[in-house]
Short mmCIF file of C-alpha atoms in Angstrom, two decimals:
data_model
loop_
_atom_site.label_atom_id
_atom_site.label_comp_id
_atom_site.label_asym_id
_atom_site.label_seq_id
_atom_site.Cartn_x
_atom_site.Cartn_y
_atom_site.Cartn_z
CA UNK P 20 0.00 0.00 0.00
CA UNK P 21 3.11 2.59 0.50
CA UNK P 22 2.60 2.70 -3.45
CA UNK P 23 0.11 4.81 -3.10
CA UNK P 24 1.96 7.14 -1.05
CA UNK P 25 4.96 6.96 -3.56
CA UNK P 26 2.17 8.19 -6.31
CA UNK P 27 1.13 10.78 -4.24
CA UNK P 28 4.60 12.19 -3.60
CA UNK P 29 5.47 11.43 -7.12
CA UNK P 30 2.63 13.31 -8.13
CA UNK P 31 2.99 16.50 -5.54
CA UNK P 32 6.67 16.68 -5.42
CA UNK P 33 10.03 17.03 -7.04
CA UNK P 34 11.72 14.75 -3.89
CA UNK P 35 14.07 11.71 -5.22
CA UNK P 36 13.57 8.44 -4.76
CA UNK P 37 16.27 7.86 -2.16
CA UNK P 38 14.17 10.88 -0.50
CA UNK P 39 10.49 9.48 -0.84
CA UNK P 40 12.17 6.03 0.47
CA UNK P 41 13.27 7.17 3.70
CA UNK P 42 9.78 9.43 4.13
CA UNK P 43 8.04 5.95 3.46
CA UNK P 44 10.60 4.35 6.26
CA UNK P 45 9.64 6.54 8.93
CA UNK P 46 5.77 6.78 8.49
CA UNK P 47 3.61 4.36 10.28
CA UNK P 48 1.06 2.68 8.26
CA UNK P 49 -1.58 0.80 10.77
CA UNK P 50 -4.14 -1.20 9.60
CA UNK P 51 -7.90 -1.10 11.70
CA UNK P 52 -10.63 -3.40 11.57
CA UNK P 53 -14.25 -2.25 10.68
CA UNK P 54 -16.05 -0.80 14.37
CA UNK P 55 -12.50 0.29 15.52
CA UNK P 56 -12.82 3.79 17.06
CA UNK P 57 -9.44 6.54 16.40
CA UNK P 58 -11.11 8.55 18.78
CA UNK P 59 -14.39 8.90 20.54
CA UNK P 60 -17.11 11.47 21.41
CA UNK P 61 -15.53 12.95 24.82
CA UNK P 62 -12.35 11.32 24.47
CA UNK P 63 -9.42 13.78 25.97
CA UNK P 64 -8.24 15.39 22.62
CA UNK P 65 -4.70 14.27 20.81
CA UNK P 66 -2.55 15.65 18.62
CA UNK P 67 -2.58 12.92 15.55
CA UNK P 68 -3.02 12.78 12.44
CA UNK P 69 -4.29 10.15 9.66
CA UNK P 70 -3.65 9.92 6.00
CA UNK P 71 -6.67 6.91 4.26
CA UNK P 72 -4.70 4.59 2.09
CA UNK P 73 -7.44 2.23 1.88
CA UNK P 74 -10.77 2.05 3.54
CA UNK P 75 -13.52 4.58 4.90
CA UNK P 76 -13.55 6.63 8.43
CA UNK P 77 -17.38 8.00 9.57
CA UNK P 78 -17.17 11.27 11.46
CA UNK P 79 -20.55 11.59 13.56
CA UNK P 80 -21.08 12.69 17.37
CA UNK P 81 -24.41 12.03 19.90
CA UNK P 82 -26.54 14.71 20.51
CA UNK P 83 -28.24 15.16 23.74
CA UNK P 84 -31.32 13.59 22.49
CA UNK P 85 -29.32 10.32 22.02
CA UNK P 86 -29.49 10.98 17.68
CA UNK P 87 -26.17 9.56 16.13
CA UNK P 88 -25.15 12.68 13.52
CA UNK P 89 -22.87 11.66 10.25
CA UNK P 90 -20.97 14.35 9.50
CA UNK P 91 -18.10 13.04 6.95
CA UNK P 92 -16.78 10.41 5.34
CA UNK P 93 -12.76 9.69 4.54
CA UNK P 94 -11.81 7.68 2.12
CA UNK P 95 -8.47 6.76 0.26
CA UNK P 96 -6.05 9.96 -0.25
CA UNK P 97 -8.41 12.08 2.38
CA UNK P 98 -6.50 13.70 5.55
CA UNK P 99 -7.87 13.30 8.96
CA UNK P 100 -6.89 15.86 11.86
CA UNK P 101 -7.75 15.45 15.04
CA UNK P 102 -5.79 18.63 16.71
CA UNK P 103 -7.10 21.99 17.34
CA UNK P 104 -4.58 24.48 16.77
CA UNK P 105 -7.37 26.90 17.24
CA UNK P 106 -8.46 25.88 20.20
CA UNK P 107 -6.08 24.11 22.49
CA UNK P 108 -8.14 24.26 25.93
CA UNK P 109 -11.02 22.28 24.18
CA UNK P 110 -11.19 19.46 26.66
CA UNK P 111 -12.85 16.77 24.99
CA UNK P 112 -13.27 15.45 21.24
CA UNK P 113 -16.80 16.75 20.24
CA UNK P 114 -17.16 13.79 17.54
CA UNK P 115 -16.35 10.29 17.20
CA UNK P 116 -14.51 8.92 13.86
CA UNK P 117 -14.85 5.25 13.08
CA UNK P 118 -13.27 2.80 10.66
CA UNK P 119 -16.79 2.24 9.03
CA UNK P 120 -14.55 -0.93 6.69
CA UNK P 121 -11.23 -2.41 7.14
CA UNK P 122 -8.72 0.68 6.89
CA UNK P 123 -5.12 1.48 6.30
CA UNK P 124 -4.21 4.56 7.41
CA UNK P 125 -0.65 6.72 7.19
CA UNK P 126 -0.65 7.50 11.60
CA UNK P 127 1.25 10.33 12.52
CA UNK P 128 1.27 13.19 15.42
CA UNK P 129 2.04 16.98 15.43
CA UNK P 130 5.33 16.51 16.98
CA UNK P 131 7.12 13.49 14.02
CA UNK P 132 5.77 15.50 11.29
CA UNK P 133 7.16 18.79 12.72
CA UNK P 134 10.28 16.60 12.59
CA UNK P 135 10.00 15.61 9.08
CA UNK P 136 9.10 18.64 7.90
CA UNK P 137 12.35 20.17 9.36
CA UNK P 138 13.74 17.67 7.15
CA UNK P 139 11.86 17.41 3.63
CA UNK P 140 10.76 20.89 3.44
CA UNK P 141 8.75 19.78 0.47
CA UNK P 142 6.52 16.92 2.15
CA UNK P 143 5.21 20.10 4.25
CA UNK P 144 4.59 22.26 1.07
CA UNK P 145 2.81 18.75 -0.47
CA UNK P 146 0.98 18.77 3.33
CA UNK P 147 -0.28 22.37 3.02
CA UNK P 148 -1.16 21.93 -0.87
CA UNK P 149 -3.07 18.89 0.42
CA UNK P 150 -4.59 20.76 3.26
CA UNK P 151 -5.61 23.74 1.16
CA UNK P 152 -7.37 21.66 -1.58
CA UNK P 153 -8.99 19.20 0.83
CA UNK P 154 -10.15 22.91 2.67
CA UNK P 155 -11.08 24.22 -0.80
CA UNK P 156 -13.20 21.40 -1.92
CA UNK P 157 -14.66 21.07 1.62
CA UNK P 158 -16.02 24.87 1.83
CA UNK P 159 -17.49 24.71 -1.70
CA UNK P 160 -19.09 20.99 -1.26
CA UNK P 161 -20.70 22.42 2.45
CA UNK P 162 -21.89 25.42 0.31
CA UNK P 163 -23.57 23.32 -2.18
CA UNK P 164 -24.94 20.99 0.65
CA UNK P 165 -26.23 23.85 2.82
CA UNK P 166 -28.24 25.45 -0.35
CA UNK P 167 -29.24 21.81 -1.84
CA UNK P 168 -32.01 19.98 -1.24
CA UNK P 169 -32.09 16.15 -0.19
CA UNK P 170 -32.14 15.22 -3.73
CA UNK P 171 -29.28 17.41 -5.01
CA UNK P 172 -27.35 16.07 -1.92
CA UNK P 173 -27.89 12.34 -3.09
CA UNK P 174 -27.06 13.18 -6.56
CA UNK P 175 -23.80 15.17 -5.26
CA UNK P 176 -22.46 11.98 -3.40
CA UNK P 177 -23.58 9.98 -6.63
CA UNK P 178 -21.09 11.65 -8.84
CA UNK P 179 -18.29 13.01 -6.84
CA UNK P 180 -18.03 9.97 -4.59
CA UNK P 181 -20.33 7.04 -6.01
CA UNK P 182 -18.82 4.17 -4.33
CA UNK P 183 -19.93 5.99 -1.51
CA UNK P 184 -23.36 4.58 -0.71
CA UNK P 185 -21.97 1.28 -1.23
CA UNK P 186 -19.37 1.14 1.43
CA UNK P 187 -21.68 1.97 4.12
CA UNK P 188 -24.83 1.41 6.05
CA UNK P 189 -28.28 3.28 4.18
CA UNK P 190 -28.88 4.64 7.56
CA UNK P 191 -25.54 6.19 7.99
CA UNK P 192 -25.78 8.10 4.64
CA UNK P 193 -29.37 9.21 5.49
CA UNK P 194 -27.50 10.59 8.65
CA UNK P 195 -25.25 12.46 6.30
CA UNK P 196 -27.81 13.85 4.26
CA UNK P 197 -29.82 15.11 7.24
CA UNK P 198 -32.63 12.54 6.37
CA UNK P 199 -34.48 9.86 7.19
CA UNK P 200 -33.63 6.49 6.05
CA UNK P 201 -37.12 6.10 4.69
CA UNK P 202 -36.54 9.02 3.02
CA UNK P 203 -33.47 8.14 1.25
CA UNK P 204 -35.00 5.01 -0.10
CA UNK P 205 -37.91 6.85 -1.74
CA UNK P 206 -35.32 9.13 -3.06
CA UNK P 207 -33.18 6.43 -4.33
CA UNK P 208 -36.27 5.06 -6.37
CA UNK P 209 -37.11 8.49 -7.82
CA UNK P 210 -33.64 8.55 -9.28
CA UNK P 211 -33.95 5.14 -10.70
#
């Protein structure tokens, strides 16, 4: 699976190969069964970091009324952060992320990348080119979902992500969509 990261860095970079080797030796690749948490609703926040190689990650959190609320999905070549540079005295994580299939994800915290970047100062200009487009892309698609109705929304995820709805759970996507499941399946047969 580190192929994919040599692609990536390939792709986003002018580093060597003697370079991108010794990135790929000192990057932790962990694989996670489906149902394993990275961090959960209340958890004390950490300062890490995952990179999807393979696999999908829900973000949702609980709200008071006991409703489960999907609010992403990561899949391959998608960034997860889970520190707050913004907001260091947060005390708790105020979502959960779960491995929603078997994942493989690049692991890493604030302080080893610091160090790598010290190092490679173009893995951090392929991080922040990363960062900004996964930002960019993430402020236009919440725009479009915010003014879209539940229709538009399915027909969004059906062709910028349609392998989507087939990696998870109906109700899950409903979630995302801020509908019902019931309501997803009627919409789903309207399209058909």
């Amino acid at each position: 699976m580190k192929e994919i990261l040599v692609k990536y860095m390939t792709r986003h970079t002018s580093l060597s190969q003697a370079e991108q080797q010794s990135i790929l030796e000192e990057l932790i690749v962990q694989r996670f069964k489906k149902g394993t948490y990275l961090i959960k609703q209340g958890d004390s926040p950490t300062k890490k970091c995952f990179f999807v190689l393979k696999g999908c990650v829900r973000q949702f959190h609980i709200e008071n009324d006991g409703k489960e609320v999907t609010t992403n999905f990561y899949t391959e070549e998608q960034p997860i952060l889970l520190f707050n540079f913004e907001e260091p005295e947060v005390q708790t994580s105020e979502h959960s992320l779960i491995c929603v299939e078997e994942c493989l994800l690049v692991v890493a915290d604030l302080e080893s990348q610091q160090e790598m970047y010290q190092q490679y100062s173009e893995l951090e200009t392929m991080t922040r080119r990363m960062m900004e487009t996964y930002l960019s892309h993430a402020q236009n698609d919440f725009a479009k979902f915010v003014r879209a109705s539940p229709e538009e929304r399915y027909k969004t995820i059906i062709r910028n992500r349609p392998d989507l709805p087939t990696r998870i759970p109906q109700h899950q996507l409903a979630s995302y969509l801020g509908i019902t499941p019931e309501s997803l399946s009627r919409i789903k047969k309207r399209i058909q």
